[in-house]
Amino acid sequence: MVQKYQSPVRVYKYPFELVMAAYERRFPTCHLIPMFVASDVVSEETSEDDSTHKIERRCALDVDAPRLLKRIAGVDYVYFIQRNTLNRKERTLHIESHNETFSNRVIIHETCCYSVHPENEDWTCFEQTASLDIKSFFGFESTVEKIAMKQYAGSIKKGKEIIEFYLKELEDEGITHVPRWLPCSQTIALPRPTSLSTTPCALPALPISEMNVFVFCVADKLDADYIKRYLGDLTPLQESCLIRLRKWLQETHKGKIPKDEHILRFLRARDFNIDKAREILCQSLTWRKQHQVDYLLETWTSPQVLQDFYTGGWHHHDRDGRPLYILRLGHMDTKGLVRALGEESLLRHVLSINEEGLRRCEENTKVFGRPISCWTCLVDLEGLNMRHLWRPGVKALLRIIEVVEANYPETLGRLLILRAPRVFPVLWTLVSPFIDENTRKKFLIYAGNDYQGPGGLVDYIDKEIIPDFLGGECMCEVPEGGLVPKSMYRTPEEMENEDVRLWTETIYQSSSIFKGAPHEILIEIIDASSVITWDFDVCKGDVVFNIFHSKRAPQTPRKDPHGITSPGGNNVQLIDKSWTLGQDYSMVESPLTCKEGESVQGSHITRWPGFYILQWKFHNMPACSATNLPRVDDVLATLQVSSHKCKVMYYTEVLGSEDFRGSMTSLESSHSGFSQLSATSSNQSQSSSMISR
């Protein structure tokens, strides 16, 4: 399997020419890199105007591998070929290197680039990508992979320190400025110095406040200092996972990219396995979109019964700066709340709490000057009894846990359970199997008054903010709860209607797609030059999207022959099998193949009145001839897709010509207000287009 690495952008607050002078001091050897034992120049070439310099080196590395492995391999050193291209005019250095030793067994390829910061010409950016493909190594493939990745990660971490060491060395020698390259015609009056100048470096005139901010917009790429300041200390490989997953989202969900801390939570939840994290993240983004969770804080108002009887609320922060949420579960009438509101209202209220928690984490990150990515929850169980084990109430609790676990991973930093009574083990037995193992490790349970001694509450919360009902001096505004009056209970019919209304308030529909059973929707156009817009997510499998036009209306929709429907929408087929393409109907857009996880938006300006059919069809992988053998990944993908149905979630809208001629932005049919999303979005083309995002 090919291991890939992509670094964040590392910024040196020095001009490019000075960084290059420091870089050259790494050769022929570098005492800061003990494994780098030698380098010989193989070839060297300079352009006539001296603007471009190319050099190829053969470098020897003393890899820190077990003696047994070195003896089996029969080598002491591993040799690499490095090709550098310095363009003084464009102020870039491109580096490419690959292994010469064992190249038939192991393929290592690395590319690096030094370039000028796009926002500040006196700063220098550094980026690095690499891949490792071990085909065979005497049966030690796994060992070699671990050694290679460990040493590579170590060298990445040390790379910036080395450049900064030589920059400091230059400064100690009085060298703080290196003139930029100038064409020959401009060097007559002022010849280019042959040695480094000692003219003081002109640093950019930035306010001190901005010099202390580590967020640099480097061509929409992550900066290493930004990661450390806002996301925390990550290993080089963890940084790489974040950057690669973010890049994939940019390619498939343009204009809808969650914030980096949001992506990072899903990566942590799956131990930085990109494929697994991508799967659950895409499912969560689809869920948020379908149920309008992005707008929850702006649109959701807690019913009065929740304000009076829901015994939970935010209360300052813990010793680590995490927002603190207090829940007096023992005082909560869960049965009364479920009977008065229904399961869906309770779920939506809990989701609003989680959304508020994300917002507070962002605020505390700015306040405390360090990454705050999760919150602490304190649950007081005084008063918990068998009434809380009412079956519908437990069912609602399990449903809430399931939804929160799937969509808010790694947001709970610590759960403090206080005054657990004897009945608590019964409740814990019921709910613990539904809680992720990593989450359960964050639980601290105290029975009786054990929380008051050493190792108790004061270890996690400052004494000054311990609530009064727990023996502290701080007044806590969390409602005390009590029994919900039965007069507020709803009838079963009212609860059922309320549940349906609450959780189906979405502009999106969904449908399943099978082989031979596409899903189609009909749009009638009366005025030509109208605009059909669409916004759909491919939730499962790969599909082909088509748009057809017909002068006559299709017959009554045919249901899916499989007899299977998807939640929220049926599989409907409109185009009769007797119809002939080109005679009864025509294709008005080129087919668009959409991969699982992609979000697709687009528009079509209609040329004729009539009936337009939007079709989502199961994507069949093309058969491969003997001369064009398939890749293993393609074969596996074919087997995987062929054994499952496809699923799409979609929304369409028709705009009259008078609605869009004044402003083409109206063609963007579905903006997201998700607070976790990027503010950038791509403009739609004024011509008919399908845009895969």
Short mmCIF file of N, CA and C in Angstrom, two decimals, residues 525-610:
data_model
loop_
_atom_site.label_atom_id
_atom_site.label_comp_id
_atom_site.label_asym_id
_atom_site.label_seq_id
_atom_site.Cartn_x
_atom_site.Cartn_y
_atom_site.Cartn_z
N ILE A 525 -41.83 23.09 -17.99
CA ILE A 525 -41.39 24.46 -18.29
C ILE A 525 -42.35 25.07 -19.30
N ILE A 526 -42.93 26.20 -18.91
CA ILE A 526 -43.86 26.88 -19.81
C ILE A 526 -43.15 27.97 -20.59
N ASP A 527 -42.32 28.75 -19.89
CA ASP A 527 -41.58 29.84 -20.54
C ASP A 527 -40.15 29.41 -20.82
N ALA A 528 -39.76 29.52 -22.10
CA ALA A 528 -38.37 29.22 -22.43
C ALA A 528 -37.46 30.22 -21.72
N SER A 529 -36.20 29.89 -21.61
CA SER A 529 -35.19 30.70 -20.92
C SER A 529 -35.41 30.75 -19.41
N SER A 530 -36.15 29.77 -18.91
CA SER A 530 -36.18 29.61 -17.46
C SER A 530 -34.90 28.89 -17.04
N VAL A 531 -34.68 28.83 -15.74
CA VAL A 531 -33.47 28.17 -15.26
C VAL A 531 -33.85 27.06 -14.28
N ILE A 532 -33.37 25.87 -14.57
CA ILE A 532 -33.54 24.74 -13.65
C ILE A 532 -32.26 24.64 -12.83
N THR A 533 -32.38 24.70 -11.53
CA THR A 533 -31.21 24.56 -10.65
C THR A 533 -31.34 23.29 -9.84
N TRP A 534 -30.21 22.72 -9.46
CA TRP A 534 -30.23 21.52 -8.65
C TRP A 534 -29.09 21.53 -7.64
N ASP A 535 -29.31 20.80 -6.59
CA ASP A 535 -28.31 20.65 -5.53
C ASP A 535 -28.53 19.25 -4.97
N PHE A 536 -27.56 18.36 -5.16
CA PHE A 536 -27.75 17.00 -4.64
C PHE A 536 -26.44 16.45 -4.10
N ASP A 537 -26.59 15.55 -3.14
CA ASP A 537 -25.46 14.85 -2.54
C ASP A 537 -25.58 13.37 -2.87
N VAL A 538 -24.46 12.76 -3.24
CA VAL A 538 -24.43 11.31 -3.47
C VAL A 538 -24.08 10.66 -2.14
N CYS A 539 -25.09 10.14 -1.47
CA CYS A 539 -24.90 9.59 -0.12
C CYS A 539 -24.25 8.22 -0.15
N LYS A 540 -24.52 7.45 -1.22
CA LYS A 540 -23.99 6.09 -1.27
C LYS A 540 -23.85 5.66 -2.73
N GLY A 541 -22.74 5.01 -3.06
CA GLY A 541 -22.52 4.51 -4.41
C GLY A 541 -22.16 5.63 -5.38
N ASP A 542 -21.99 5.27 -6.66
CA ASP A 542 -21.69 6.22 -7.73
C ASP A 542 -22.89 6.30 -8.67
N VAL A 543 -23.23 7.51 -9.14
CA VAL A 543 -24.39 7.68 -10.01
C VAL A 543 -24.00 8.50 -11.24
N VAL A 544 -24.85 8.41 -12.27
CA VAL A 544 -24.72 9.23 -13.47
C VAL A 544 -25.94 10.15 -13.51
N PHE A 545 -25.70 11.45 -13.64
CA PHE A 545 -26.78 12.44 -13.65
C PHE A 545 -27.02 12.90 -15.08
N ASN A 546 -28.29 12.86 -15.51
CA ASN A 546 -28.67 13.27 -16.87
C ASN A 546 -29.84 14.24 -16.82
N ILE A 547 -29.97 15.06 -17.87
CA ILE A 547 -31.15 15.91 -18.05
C ILE A 547 -31.68 15.68 -19.46
N PHE A 548 -32.96 15.36 -19.54
CA PHE A 548 -33.61 15.09 -20.83
C PHE A 548 -34.76 16.07 -21.05
N HIS A 549 -35.16 16.25 -22.32
CA HIS A 549 -36.30 17.11 -22.68
C HIS A 549 -37.24 16.33 -23.58
N SER A 550 -38.53 16.52 -23.33
CA SER A 550 -39.55 15.89 -24.17
C SER A 550 -40.68 16.88 -24.39
N LYS A 551 -41.27 16.82 -25.60
CA LYS A 551 -42.39 17.71 -25.90
C LYS A 551 -43.69 17.19 -25.30
N ARG A 552 -43.75 15.90 -25.04
CA ARG A 552 -44.96 15.33 -24.45
C ARG A 552 -44.68 14.83 -23.04
N ALA A 553 -45.73 14.85 -22.25
CA ALA A 553 -45.58 14.45 -20.86
C ALA A 553 -45.47 12.94 -20.73
N PRO A 554 -44.62 12.46 -19.84
CA PRO A 554 -44.53 11.02 -19.60
C PRO A 554 -45.84 10.50 -19.00
N GLN A 555 -45.98 9.19 -19.03
CA GLN A 555 -47.16 8.56 -18.45
C GLN A 555 -47.05 8.56 -16.93
N THR A 556 -48.04 7.96 -16.27
CA THR A 556 -48.03 7.87 -14.82
C THR A 556 -46.71 7.25 -14.36
N PRO A 557 -46.07 7.86 -13.36
CA PRO A 557 -44.76 7.34 -12.91
C PRO A 557 -44.82 5.87 -12.56
N ARG A 558 -43.78 5.15 -12.96
CA ARG A 558 -43.66 3.73 -12.61
C ARG A 558 -42.84 3.63 -11.33
N LYS A 559 -43.30 2.84 -10.40
CA LYS A 559 -42.58 2.63 -9.15
C LYS A 559 -41.39 1.71 -9.36
N ASP A 560 -40.48 1.79 -8.44
CA ASP A 560 -39.30 0.93 -8.46
C ASP A 560 -39.70 -0.54 -8.53
N PRO A 561 -39.27 -1.27 -9.56
CA PRO A 561 -39.64 -2.68 -9.70
C PRO A 561 -39.15 -3.55 -8.56
N HIS A 562 -38.14 -3.09 -7.84
CA HIS A 562 -37.64 -3.87 -6.70
C HIS A 562 -38.60 -3.83 -5.52
N GLY A 563 -39.53 -2.85 -5.56
CA GLY A 563 -40.47 -2.74 -4.44
C GLY A 563 -39.83 -2.15 -3.20
N ILE A 564 -38.68 -1.50 -3.35
CA ILE A 564 -37.96 -0.95 -2.20
C ILE A 564 -38.01 0.57 -2.29
N THR A 565 -38.28 1.22 -1.20
CA THR A 565 -38.27 2.67 -1.16
C THR A 565 -37.26 3.13 -0.14
N SER A 566 -36.82 4.36 -0.30
CA SER A 566 -35.86 4.93 0.65
C SER A 566 -36.57 5.92 1.55
N PRO A 567 -36.05 6.14 2.74
CA PRO A 567 -36.69 7.08 3.66
C PRO A 567 -36.78 8.46 3.03
N GLY A 568 -37.98 9.02 3.03
CA GLY A 568 -38.15 10.39 2.53
C GLY A 568 -38.40 10.47 1.05
N GLY A 569 -38.39 9.40 0.30
CA GLY A 569 -38.66 9.51 -1.12
C GLY A 569 -38.66 8.17 -1.80
N ASN A 570 -39.50 8.00 -2.82
CA ASN A 570 -39.59 6.74 -3.54
C ASN A 570 -38.72 6.78 -4.78
N ASN A 571 -38.43 5.61 -5.29
CA ASN A 571 -37.75 5.50 -6.58
C ASN A 571 -38.82 5.58 -7.66
N VAL A 572 -38.75 6.61 -8.50
CA VAL A 572 -39.77 6.85 -9.52
C VAL A 572 -39.11 6.86 -10.89
N GLN A 573 -39.74 6.17 -11.86
CA GLN A 573 -39.25 6.15 -13.24
C GLN A 573 -40.31 6.73 -14.16
N LEU A 574 -39.88 7.67 -15.01
CA LEU A 574 -40.81 8.38 -15.88
C LEU A 574 -40.66 8.01 -17.34
N ILE A 575 -39.43 7.77 -17.77
CA ILE A 575 -39.17 7.49 -19.19
C ILE A 575 -39.61 6.07 -19.50
N ASP A 576 -40.57 5.93 -20.37
CA ASP A 576 -41.08 4.61 -20.72
C ASP A 576 -40.05 3.85 -21.54
N LYS A 577 -40.02 2.54 -21.34
CA LYS A 577 -39.05 1.72 -22.07
C LYS A 577 -39.28 1.75 -23.57
N SER A 578 -40.51 2.11 -24.00
CA SER A 578 -40.80 2.16 -25.44
C SER A 578 -40.28 3.44 -26.08
N TRP A 579 -39.91 4.43 -25.25
CA TRP A 579 -39.40 5.68 -25.80
C TRP A 579 -38.01 5.47 -26.39
N THR A 580 -37.75 6.22 -27.47
CA THR A 580 -36.45 6.14 -28.15
C THR A 580 -35.73 7.48 -27.99
N LEU A 581 -34.50 7.42 -27.49
CA LEU A 581 -33.70 8.63 -27.34
C LEU A 581 -33.42 9.23 -28.71
N GLY A 582 -33.68 10.52 -28.87
CA GLY A 582 -33.50 11.18 -30.16
C GLY A 582 -34.80 11.35 -30.91
N GLN A 583 -35.82 10.56 -30.53
CA GLN A 583 -37.13 10.69 -31.17
C GLN A 583 -38.18 11.17 -30.17
N ASP A 584 -38.37 10.39 -29.12
CA ASP A 584 -39.37 10.76 -28.12
C ASP A 584 -38.84 11.76 -27.10
N TYR A 585 -37.56 11.74 -26.89
CA TYR A 585 -36.95 12.67 -25.94
C TYR A 585 -35.49 12.87 -26.32
N SER A 586 -34.88 13.94 -25.82
CA SER A 586 -33.50 14.26 -26.18
C SER A 586 -32.70 14.62 -24.94
N MET A 587 -31.40 14.45 -25.03
CA MET A 587 -30.50 14.79 -23.94
C MET A 587 -30.04 16.23 -24.11
N VAL A 588 -30.16 17.05 -23.05
CA VAL A 588 -29.82 18.47 -23.16
C VAL A 588 -28.54 18.83 -22.42
N GLU A 589 -27.99 17.91 -21.67
CA GLU A 589 -26.70 18.11 -21.00
C GLU A 589 -25.89 16.83 -21.12
N SER A 590 -24.59 16.96 -21.14
CA SER A 590 -23.73 15.78 -21.16
C SER A 590 -23.85 15.04 -19.83
N PRO A 591 -23.84 13.72 -19.84
CA PRO A 591 -23.95 12.96 -18.59
C PRO A 591 -22.82 13.32 -17.64
N LEU A 592 -23.14 13.36 -16.36
CA LEU A 592 -22.16 13.70 -15.34
C LEU A 592 -22.05 12.54 -14.35
N THR A 593 -20.85 11.95 -14.26
CA THR A 593 -20.61 10.86 -13.31
C THR A 593 -20.22 11.45 -11.97
N CYS A 594 -20.95 11.04 -10.92
CA CYS A 594 -20.75 11.61 -9.59
C CYS A 594 -20.37 10.49 -8.62
N LYS A 595 -19.29 10.71 -7.89
CA LYS A 595 -18.77 9.71 -6.97
C LYS A 595 -19.45 9.81 -5.60
N GLU A 596 -19.38 8.73 -4.87
CA GLU A 596 -19.93 8.71 -3.52
C GLU A 596 -19.27 9.78 -2.66
N GLY A 597 -20.10 10.56 -1.95
CA GLY A 597 -19.60 11.61 -1.09
C GLY A 597 -19.55 12.98 -1.75
N GLU A 598 -19.77 13.05 -3.07
CA GLU A 598 -19.70 14.33 -3.74
C GLU A 598 -20.98 15.14 -3.54
N SER A 599 -20.82 16.46 -3.52
CA SER A 599 -21.94 17.39 -3.46
C SER A 599 -21.94 18.15 -4.78
N VAL A 600 -23.06 18.13 -5.48
CA VAL A 600 -23.12 18.65 -6.85
C VAL A 600 -24.18 19.75 -6.94
N GLN A 601 -23.78 20.88 -7.46
CA GLN A 601 -24.72 21.96 -7.73
C GLN A 601 -24.57 22.39 -9.18
N GLY A 602 -25.64 22.86 -9.78
CA GLY A 602 -25.54 23.32 -11.16
C GLY A 602 -26.84 23.92 -11.63
N SER A 603 -26.88 24.34 -12.87
CA SER A 603 -28.06 24.97 -13.45
C SER A 603 -28.12 24.71 -14.94
N HIS A 604 -29.32 24.79 -15.50
CA HIS A 604 -29.52 24.63 -16.94
C HIS A 604 -30.52 25.68 -17.41
N ILE A 605 -30.13 26.49 -18.36
CA ILE A 605 -31.03 27.48 -18.95
C ILE A 605 -31.80 26.80 -20.07
N THR A 606 -33.10 26.72 -19.91
CA THR A 606 -33.94 25.98 -20.87
C THR A 606 -34.08 26.76 -22.17
N ARG A 607 -34.06 26.03 -23.27
CA ARG A 607 -34.20 26.65 -24.60
C ARG A 607 -35.61 26.50 -25.16
N TRP A 608 -36.32 25.46 -24.69
CA TRP A 608 -37.66 25.23 -25.21
C TRP A 608 -38.62 24.96 -24.06
N PRO A 609 -39.91 25.26 -24.27
CA PRO A 609 -40.91 24.82 -23.28
C PRO A 609 -41.09 23.31 -23.40
N GLY A 610 -41.80 22.74 -22.47
CA GLY A 610 -42.01 21.30 -22.51
C GLY A 610 -41.72 20.66 -21.17
#
